[in-house]
Coordinates of C-alpha atoms and ligand atoms in Angstrom, one line a residue:
M1 CA -4.0 15.4 21.6
Y2 CA -5.4 17.3 18.6
R3 CA -6.7 14.0 17.3
K4 CA -8.6 13.2 20.4
S5 CA -10.3 16.6 20.3
I6 CA -11.4 15.9 16.7
S7 CA -12.9 12.5 17.5
A8 CA -14.7 14.0 20.5
I9 CA -16.2 16.6 18.3
L10 CA -17.2 14.1 15.6
A11 CA -18.8 11.9 18.3
I12 CA -20.9 14.9 19.4
G13 CA -21.7 15.5 15.7
L14 CA -22.8 11.9 15.3
V15 CA -25.2 12.2 18.2
L16 CA -26.6 15.5 16.9
S17 CA -26.9 14.2 13.3
S18 CA -29.3 11.5 14.4
G19 CA -31.9 14.3 15.0
S20 CA -32.8 16.8 12.4
A21 CA -31.8 19.8 14.4
Y22 CA -28.1 19.4 13.5
A23 CA -28.8 19.0 9.8
Q24 CA -30.8 22.2 9.8
Q25 CA -28.2 23.9 11.7
V26 CA -25.6 23.0 9.0
K27 CA -27.8 24.0 6.1
S28 CA -28.6 27.4 7.6
A29 CA -25.4 28.2 9.3
P30 CA -25.4 31.7 10.8
N31 CA -22.8 33.0 8.4
G32 CA -25.3 32.3 5.6
H33 CA -23.1 29.7 3.8
S34 CA -24.2 26.2 2.9
A35 CA -21.6 23.4 3.0
I36 CA -21.7 23.3 -0.8
A37 CA -20.5 26.8 -1.1
F38 CA -17.4 25.9 0.8
D39 CA -16.9 22.7 -1.2
N40 CA -17.1 24.7 -4.5
K41 CA -13.9 26.6 -3.6
V42 CA -12.2 23.2 -4.3
L43 CA -14.6 21.5 -6.7
N44 CA -14.7 24.3 -9.2
K45 CA -11.0 24.3 -9.6
I46 CA -10.5 20.5 -10.3
N47 CA -9.5 20.0 -13.9
V48 CA -9.7 16.3 -14.8
D49 CA -7.7 16.9 -18.0
N50 CA -4.6 17.7 -15.8
M51 CA -5.1 14.3 -14.1
Y52 CA -5.5 12.5 -17.4
N53 CA -2.3 14.1 -18.8
T54 CA -0.4 13.1 -15.7
I55 CA -1.5 9.5 -16.2
A56 CA -0.6 9.7 -19.9
Y57 CA 2.9 10.8 -19.1
L58 CA 3.5 8.4 -16.2
S59 CA 2.1 5.3 -18.0
E60 CA 4.4 5.8 -21.0
Q61 CA 6.7 3.3 -19.4
P62 CA 6.8 0.9 -16.4
R63 CA 7.9 2.5 -13.1
E64 CA 9.2 -0.5 -11.2
A65 CA 10.9 0.5 -8.0
G66 CA 14.7 0.9 -8.3
T67 CA 14.6 1.4 -12.1
E68 CA 15.1 4.4 -14.4
G69 CA 11.3 4.3 -14.9
E70 CA 10.8 5.1 -11.2
V71 CA 13.4 7.9 -11.4
R72 CA 11.6 9.5 -14.4
A73 CA 8.3 9.5 -12.5
V74 CA 9.9 10.9 -9.4
K75 CA 11.5 13.8 -11.3
Y76 CA 8.2 14.6 -12.9
I77 CA 6.3 14.6 -9.6
E78 CA 8.9 16.7 -7.9
S79 CA 8.9 19.2 -10.7
Q80 CA 5.1 19.5 -10.5
F81 CA 5.1 20.0 -6.8
K82 CA 7.9 22.6 -7.1
S83 CA 6.1 24.5 -9.8
L84 CA 3.2 25.0 -7.3
G85 CA 5.7 26.5 -4.8
L86 CA 5.5 23.6 -2.4
E87 CA 8.4 22.7 -0.1
T88 CA 9.4 19.4 -1.8
T89 CA 11.6 16.6 -0.6
I90 CA 12.8 13.4 -2.3
Q91 CA 13.3 10.8 0.4
P92 CA 15.6 8.0 -0.9
F93 CA 15.6 4.5 0.8
P94 CA 17.2 1.2 0.1
I95 CA 15.5 -1.8 -1.4
Y96 CA 17.1 -5.2 -2.0
D97 CA 17.1 -7.6 -4.9
T98 CA 18.6 -11.0 -5.0
R99 CA 20.8 -12.0 -8.0
V100 CA 20.9 -15.7 -8.3
N101 CA 24.2 -16.9 -9.7
H102 CA 23.4 -20.5 -9.3
V103 CA 21.3 -22.8 -7.1
I104 CA 22.0 -26.5 -7.6
V105 CA 20.5 -29.5 -5.8
Q106 CA 22.1 -32.8 -6.4
I107 CA 20.9 -36.2 -5.3
N108 CA 23.7 -38.8 -5.1
G109 CA 25.6 -36.6 -7.5
N110 CA 22.9 -35.9 -10.1
N111 CA 21.1 -32.6 -10.6
V112 CA 17.4 -32.7 -9.8
A113 CA 15.2 -32.3 -12.9
E114 CA 14.0 -28.7 -12.1
S115 CA 15.5 -25.3 -11.3
P116 CA 15.4 -25.1 -7.5
K117 CA 14.9 -21.7 -5.9
P118 CA 16.7 -20.2 -2.9
F119 CA 14.7 -19.1 0.2
S120 CA 14.7 -15.4 0.4
G121 CA 17.6 -14.4 2.7
S122 CA 19.4 -17.8 2.4
V123 CA 23.2 -17.8 2.8
S124 CA 25.4 -18.7 -0.1
K125 CA 27.1 -22.0 0.7
K126 CA 27.7 -25.5 -0.6
V127 CA 27.0 -28.5 1.6
T128 CA 27.0 -32.2 0.9
A129 CA 25.4 -34.4 3.5
P130 CA 22.9 -37.3 4.1
L131 CA 19.3 -36.3 3.5
V132 CA 16.8 -37.0 6.3
Y133 CA 13.0 -36.6 6.0
I134 CA 11.4 -34.7 8.9
G135 CA 7.8 -34.3 7.9
T136 CA 6.5 -30.8 8.3
G137 CA 9.4 -29.9 10.7
L138 CA 7.5 -29.9 14.0
P139 CA 10.0 -30.3 16.9
E140 CA 8.4 -33.6 17.9
E141 CA 9.0 -35.0 14.3
I142 CA 12.7 -34.3 14.5
G143 CA 15.5 -36.5 15.9
D144 CA 19.2 -35.6 15.9
L145 CA 20.2 -33.9 12.6
T146 CA 23.8 -33.2 13.3
G147 CA 25.6 -32.9 9.9
K148 CA 22.4 -33.8 8.0
I149 CA 20.3 -32.0 5.4
A150 CA 16.6 -31.8 6.4
L151 CA 13.9 -32.6 3.8
I152 CA 10.8 -30.8 4.9
E153 CA 7.2 -30.5 3.6
R154 CA 5.8 -26.9 3.4
G155 CA 2.8 -26.0 5.5
G156 CA 1.4 -25.9 9.1
I157 CA 4.1 -23.6 10.6
T158 CA 6.2 -20.8 9.2
F159 CA 9.3 -21.2 7.1
I160 CA 11.4 -19.5 9.7
E161 CA 10.1 -21.9 12.4
K162 CA 10.8 -24.9 10.3
V163 CA 14.3 -23.8 9.5
Q164 CA 14.9 -23.0 13.2
N165 CA 13.6 -26.4 14.4
A166 CA 16.0 -28.1 11.9
L167 CA 18.9 -25.8 12.9
E168 CA 18.4 -26.5 16.6
K169 CA 18.8 -30.2 15.9
G170 CA 22.1 -29.6 14.1
A171 CA 21.0 -29.6 10.4
V172 CA 23.5 -28.1 7.9
G173 CA 20.9 -27.4 5.2
V174 CA 17.2 -27.4 4.5
L175 CA 15.5 -28.7 1.3
M176 CA 11.7 -27.9 1.4
Y177 CA 9.1 -29.2 -1.0
N178 CA 5.8 -27.5 -1.8
N179 CA 2.5 -28.6 -0.2
S180 CA 0.7 -27.9 -3.5
S181 CA 1.5 -28.2 -7.2
A182 CA 2.1 -24.4 -7.4
G183 CA 5.8 -24.4 -8.4
N184 CA 8.9 -23.9 -6.2
S185 CA 9.1 -20.2 -5.5
F186 CA 8.6 -19.8 -1.8
G187 CA 10.4 -19.7 1.6
Q188 CA 12.4 -17.3 3.7
V189 CA 14.9 -17.5 6.5
Q190 CA 15.7 -14.8 9.1
D191 CA 19.0 -13.3 10.1
G192 CA 21.2 -15.8 11.9
Q193 CA 19.8 -18.8 10.2
N194 CA 23.0 -19.4 8.3
I195 CA 22.3 -22.7 6.5
P196 CA 21.5 -22.9 2.8
A197 CA 17.7 -23.3 2.4
V198 CA 16.3 -24.3 -1.0
A199 CA 12.7 -24.8 -2.4
I200 CA 11.7 -27.6 -4.7
T201 CA 8.4 -28.8 -6.3
R202 CA 6.1 -31.2 -4.6
A203 CA 6.7 -33.8 -7.3
T204 CA 10.5 -33.9 -6.7
G205 CA 9.9 -33.8 -2.9
L206 CA 7.6 -36.8 -2.9
Q207 CA 10.0 -38.8 -5.1
L208 CA 12.7 -38.1 -2.5
V209 CA 10.4 -39.2 0.4
E210 CA 9.8 -42.5 -1.5
Q211 CA 13.5 -43.0 -2.2
L212 CA 14.4 -42.4 1.4
K213 CA 12.1 -45.2 2.5
T214 CA 14.4 -47.8 0.9
T215 CA 17.9 -46.3 0.5
E216 CA 20.2 -43.7 1.9
V217 CA 20.5 -40.5 -0.1
E218 CA 23.4 -38.0 -0.2
A219 CA 22.3 -34.5 -1.1
T220 CA 24.2 -31.4 -2.2
L221 CA 22.8 -27.9 -1.8
D222 CA 24.9 -25.4 -3.6
V223 CA 23.5 -21.8 -3.3
D224 CA 25.3 -18.9 -4.8
I225 CA 23.3 -15.7 -4.6
E226 CA 24.0 -12.0 -4.0
K227 CA 22.0 -9.3 -2.4
I228 CA 21.9 -6.2 -4.5
E229 CA 21.1 -2.8 -3.0
K230 CA 19.0 -0.4 -5.1
T231 CA 17.5 2.9 -4.3
S232 CA 13.8 3.8 -4.4
Y233 CA 12.2 7.1 -3.5
N234 CA 9.2 8.9 -1.8
V235 CA 8.3 12.4 -2.9
I236 CA 6.9 14.5 -0.1
A237 CA 5.5 18.0 -0.7
S238 CA 4.3 20.3 2.1
L239 CA 1.6 22.9 1.6
K240 CA 1.8 25.3 4.5
P241 CA -1.2 26.9 6.1
N242 CA -1.6 30.7 6.2
K243 CA 0.8 31.9 8.9
N244 CA -1.8 33.7 11.1
K245 CA -4.3 30.8 10.8
D246 CA -2.2 27.8 11.6
T247 CA -3.9 25.1 13.8
G248 CA -0.6 23.1 14.0
Q249 CA -2.4 20.1 12.5
I250 CA -1.4 18.1 9.4
V251 CA -3.4 16.1 6.9
T252 CA -1.6 13.7 4.5
V253 CA -2.7 12.7 1.0
G254 CA -0.9 9.8 -0.6
S255 CA -0.6 7.5 -3.6
H256 CA 2.2 5.3 -5.0
H257 CA 4.1 6.1 -8.1
D258 CA 5.8 2.7 -8.6
S259 CA 4.2 0.1 -10.9
V260 CA 4.7 -3.7 -11.1
P261 CA 7.6 -4.8 -13.3
G262 CA 6.6 -4.4 -17.0
G263 CA 3.3 -2.8 -16.2
P264 CA 2.5 0.7 -17.3
G265 CA 0.3 1.0 -14.2
A266 CA -2.1 3.6 -15.6
N267 CA -4.7 2.9 -13.0
D268 CA -2.2 1.3 -10.5
D269 CA -1.3 3.8 -9.5
A270 CA -0.6 6.7 -11.9
S271 CA -4.3 7.5 -11.3
G272 CA -3.7 8.1 -7.6
V273 CA -0.6 10.2 -8.3
S274 CA -2.7 12.3 -10.8
A275 CA -5.2 13.1 -8.0
V276 CA -2.5 13.9 -5.5
L277 CA -0.9 16.4 -8.0
E278 CA -4.2 17.9 -8.9
L279 CA -5.4 18.4 -5.3
A280 CA -2.0 19.9 -4.5
R281 CA -2.6 22.4 -7.3
V282 CA -6.2 23.2 -6.3
L283 CA -5.5 23.5 -2.6
S284 CA -2.4 25.6 -3.1
K285 CA -4.7 28.2 -4.5
T286 CA -7.1 28.1 -1.6
P287 CA -6.6 29.6 1.9
I288 CA -6.1 26.9 4.6
D289 CA -5.3 26.6 8.3
T290 CA -3.8 23.1 8.3
E291 CA -0.6 21.8 6.7
I292 CA -1.4 19.4 3.9
R293 CA 1.3 17.0 2.9
F294 CA 1.0 15.5 -0.5
M295 CA 3.1 12.4 -1.1
T296 CA 3.8 9.7 -3.6
F297 CA 5.5 6.5 -2.4
G298 CA 8.0 4.2 -4.0
S299 CA 8.1 0.4 -3.6
E300 CA 4.4 0.0 -2.6
E301 CA 4.4 -3.0 -4.9
R302 CA 7.1 -4.6 -2.9
G303 CA 5.0 -4.5 0.3
M304 CA 4.6 -0.8 1.2
V305 CA 8.3 -0.4 1.7
G306 CA 8.3 3.4 0.9
S307 CA 5.3 4.3 3.0
S308 CA 6.7 2.2 5.9
Y309 CA 10.0 4.1 5.5
Y310 CA 8.2 7.4 5.6
A311 CA 6.1 6.5 8.6
A312 CA 9.2 5.4 10.5
S313 CA 10.9 8.7 9.6
L314 CA 8.2 10.8 11.3
S315 CA 8.9 12.3 14.7
K316 CA 6.5 11.7 17.6
D317 CA 5.4 15.3 17.4
E318 CA 4.6 15.0 13.7
V319 CA 2.6 11.8 14.3
S320 CA 0.6 13.5 17.0
R321 CA -0.2 16.4 14.6
I322 CA -1.3 14.2 11.7
Q323 CA -5.1 14.0 11.8
A324 CA -5.9 11.9 8.8
H325 CA -4.3 10.0 5.9
F326 CA -6.2 9.7 2.6
Q327 CA -4.7 7.1 0.3
M328 CA -5.8 6.9 -3.4
D329 CA -4.8 3.8 -5.2
M330 CA -6.6 2.7 -8.4
I331 CA -9.1 5.5 -8.7
G332 CA -9.7 5.7 -12.5
G333 CA -10.5 2.1 -13.7
R334 CA -13.1 2.2 -16.3
D335 CA -13.7 -1.5 -15.9
A336 CA -13.5 -1.6 -12.1
G337 CA -16.4 -1.6 -9.7
E338 CA -18.8 -3.7 -11.8
D339 CA -22.4 -2.6 -11.2
N340 CA -21.9 -1.4 -7.7
P341 CA -23.3 2.0 -6.8
A342 CA -20.9 5.0 -7.0
G343 CA -19.0 3.2 -9.7
G344 CA -17.8 0.8 -7.0
L345 CA -16.0 3.4 -5.0
I346 CA -15.3 2.1 -1.5
M347 CA -13.2 3.3 1.5
Y348 CA -11.1 0.5 3.0
T349 CA -9.7 0.7 6.5
I350 CA -7.2 -1.7 8.0
D351 CA -9.4 -2.6 11.0
G352 CA -12.7 -2.5 9.1
K353 CA -13.9 0.3 11.3
K354 CA -15.2 3.8 10.4
N355 CA -12.8 6.6 11.2
L356 CA -12.5 10.4 10.6
V357 CA -11.4 9.8 7.0
T358 CA -14.3 7.5 6.1
D359 CA -16.7 9.8 7.9
L360 CA -15.5 12.8 5.9
G361 CA -15.4 10.8 2.7
A362 CA -19.0 9.5 3.1
A363 CA -20.3 13.0 4.1
A364 CA -18.6 14.5 1.0
G365 CA -20.0 11.8 -1.3
A366 CA -23.5 12.4 0.0
R367 CA -23.2 16.2 0.1
I368 CA -21.6 17.0 -3.3
R369 CA -22.6 14.0 -5.4
S370 CA -25.6 12.3 -3.7
E371 CA -23.6 9.1 -3.6
T372 CA -23.4 6.7 -0.8
I373 CA -19.8 5.6 -0.4
P374 CA -19.5 2.4 1.7
Y375 CA -16.5 1.3 3.7
G376 CA -14.9 -2.1 4.1
Q377 CA -11.8 -3.8 5.5
L378 CA -8.6 -4.2 3.4
G379 CA -4.9 -3.5 3.7
R380 CA -2.8 -4.0 0.5
S381 CA -1.8 -0.3 0.2
D382 CA 0.0 2.6 1.8
H383 CA -2.7 3.4 4.4
Q384 CA -1.4 0.5 6.4
P385 CA 1.7 2.1 8.0
F386 CA -0.3 5.2 8.9
H387 CA -2.9 3.1 10.6
E388 CA -0.2 1.4 12.5
L389 CA 0.9 4.8 13.9
G390 CA -2.6 5.3 15.2
I391 CA -3.5 7.8 12.4
P392 CA -7.1 7.5 11.0
A393 CA -6.5 6.3 7.5
A394 CA -8.4 4.9 4.5
L395 CA -7.8 3.6 1.0
F396 CA -10.1 5.1 -1.7
I397 CA -10.4 2.5 -4.6
H398 CA -13.0 1.2 -7.0
S399 CA -13.7 -2.4 -6.2
P400 CA -13.7 -5.1 -7.5
V401 CA -10.6 -4.2 -9.4
E402 CA -10.5 -4.4 -13.2
P403 CA -9.3 -7.5 -15.2
W404 CA -6.1 -5.6 -16.2
Y405 CA -4.9 -5.3 -12.6
H406 CA -1.1 -5.8 -12.6
K407 CA -1.1 -6.6 -16.3
P408 CA 0.7 -4.9 -19.2
T409 CA -2.8 -3.9 -20.4
D410 CA -3.3 -1.5 -17.4
T411 CA -3.1 1.4 -19.9
L412 CA -4.4 4.9 -20.4
D413 CA -7.3 3.9 -22.7
K414 CA -8.9 2.1 -19.8
I415 CA -9.0 5.2 -17.6
S416 CA -12.3 6.9 -16.9
K417 CA -12.2 10.6 -16.5
E418 CA -15.5 10.5 -14.7
K419 CA -14.1 8.2 -12.0
L420 CA -11.0 10.4 -11.6
Q421 CA -13.2 13.4 -11.2
Q422 CA -15.4 11.6 -8.6
V423 CA -12.5 10.6 -6.3
A424 CA -10.7 13.9 -6.7
E425 CA -13.9 15.7 -5.7
I426 CA -14.6 13.5 -2.7
V427 CA -11.1 13.4 -1.3
G428 CA -10.6 17.1 -2.1
A429 CA -13.8 18.1 -0.3
S430 CA -12.9 15.9 2.6
V431 CA -9.4 17.3 3.0
Y432 CA -10.8 20.8 2.7
Q433 CA -13.3 20.1 5.5
I434 CA -10.3 19.8 7.8
A435 CA -8.1 22.4 6.3
R436 CA -10.6 25.2 5.6
P437 CA -9.8 28.2 7.7
D438 CA -13.3 28.8 9.1
T439 CA -13.3 25.5 11.0
P440 CA -10.3 25.6 13.4
A441 CA -9.8 21.9 14.1
L442 CA -13.4 21.3 13.1
V443 CA -14.4 22.9 16.4
N444 CA -17.0 25.2 14.9
A445 CA -20.0 22.8 14.8
T446 CA -22.1 25.3 12.8
V447 CA -20.0 24.7 9.7
A448 CA -18.9 21.2 10.4
Q449 CA -19.8 18.7 7.7
E450 CA -23.1 16.9 7.9
L451 CA -22.4 13.4 9.0
V452 CA -24.2 10.6 7.1
D453 CA -24.9 7.0 7.5
Y454 CA -22.9 4.7 5.2
P455 CA -22.8 0.9 5.2
F456 CA -20.1 -1.6 5.8
E457 CA -19.6 -3.9 2.8
N458 CA -17.8 -7.1 2.6
R459 CA -17.1 -6.8 -1.1
P460 CA -14.6 -9.1 -2.8
V461 CA -11.9 -6.9 -4.3
D462 CA -10.3 -9.2 -6.9
Ligands
BES501 N1 -3.3 -1.1 -5.9 C1 -3.0 -2.4 -5.3 C2 -3.9 -2.7 -4.1 C3 -5.1 -3.5 -4.3 C4 -5.2 -4.3 -5.4 C5 -6.1 -3.4 -3.4 C6 -6.3 -5.1 -5.6 C7 -7.2 -4.1 -3.6 C8 -7.3 -4.9 -4.7 C9 -1.6 -2.4 -4.8 O1 -0.8 -1.7 -5.6 C10 -1.1 -3.8 -4.7 O2 -1.1 -4.5 -5.7 N2 -0.7 -4.2 -3.5 C11 -0.1 -5.4 -3.3 C12 0.4 -5.4 -1.9 C13 1.5 -6.4 -1.5 C14 2.8 -6.2 -2.3 C15 1.8 -6.3 -0.1 C16 -1.1 -6.6 -3.4 O3 -2.2 -6.4 -3.1 O4 -0.7 -7.6 -3.9
ZN502 ZN1 -1.6 0.1 -6.2

């Protein structure tokens, strides 16, 4: 309900901003302040060296989810939030790894000449049975498979559908070969598909198809794997509004603290964490009328597991009070952005549409830095689960990303202080537009931000 009121006000603002009357109104607001004066309450306090030091500490070692490296980062982030006096929660959640004890595929008693891979979620089981080729596994390609192992080509329909089709015709195992020469790591089954499912290369698969044209083949699938539970964490810190000026609204500001395995993740995403911590510091010294929740997620690199867990943990009431989510992921890459304006900074939304977050970001870029910040369409980070809850959300990132993305060379020496400063300013000023106490729910149009035009860009990101 709060959110609706804000969009309505923004819509009015957009109409007004197309004429010059609105712009003039903003610049000579009756209280005598220009927008810049308000921005400066935040901008003057941002210290990029703090951000750089955070990245230096975090990038000393990889922070893969579920490892000691993640725990070290989580403790550091928690202690920083706590030192600012913020109510800070560590939210643990489970993640799952697979330990492969052995996966063996035998053809007429002989091991195949490769290391076959289990489908993710496959049961551990050993079966020996005649092998039957069923093409790509469409129902019309499949006869009775009772007691047989199905040999299937990858492609066309989903892994789960293929396994299901084979299962429904009585198959006791699935052996799937790739539809390209790109190795044999693929495949998944879903709960209840309790037959061993194994992936092999295209070369081995095609040989078997040939062999089956002339002779009968007996195959053995022997899968012995274990699911190992580990723990990953989100760190959530709440900055409360001044008690007598509380709008009841919430803004969330996020990044992810995990890195890829073996990667120091200086830019991905120690940079985002550094901005979250610095904005928490700056805004904790500034009066506000809106709760600001600063958060760093674990397991983003496993598919936004931490942010999805956090999103699912929110009550309906909290969801309705969250006005906006700002996600910062890869915001300090010296070598990112190529020759694009604004160092390549872009705001990505899941649906490729503008929203409150991109409107505020574009306005802040124009107002405080004379930069035009475009928007585009992309997921691939923690703004996704917020969008799915109906919360206006965007990812701030320099694109295209640098050549060191997800490499051991994503190190501190490739970080640009100027880029860190830029994004901290733009996101800080945008958050402050919502949270500053003289704009209850952005209702007071005379001090609302000046809305600007900014383009959609279909820019390749990597
Ligand atoms: N920081 C990246 C997101 C990213 C990378 C966006 C390159 C745009 C261009 C993020 O940490 C990441 O790598 N995400 C994964 C998501 C996947 C695990 C669902 C990705 O994009 O591969
Ligand atoms: Zn990232």
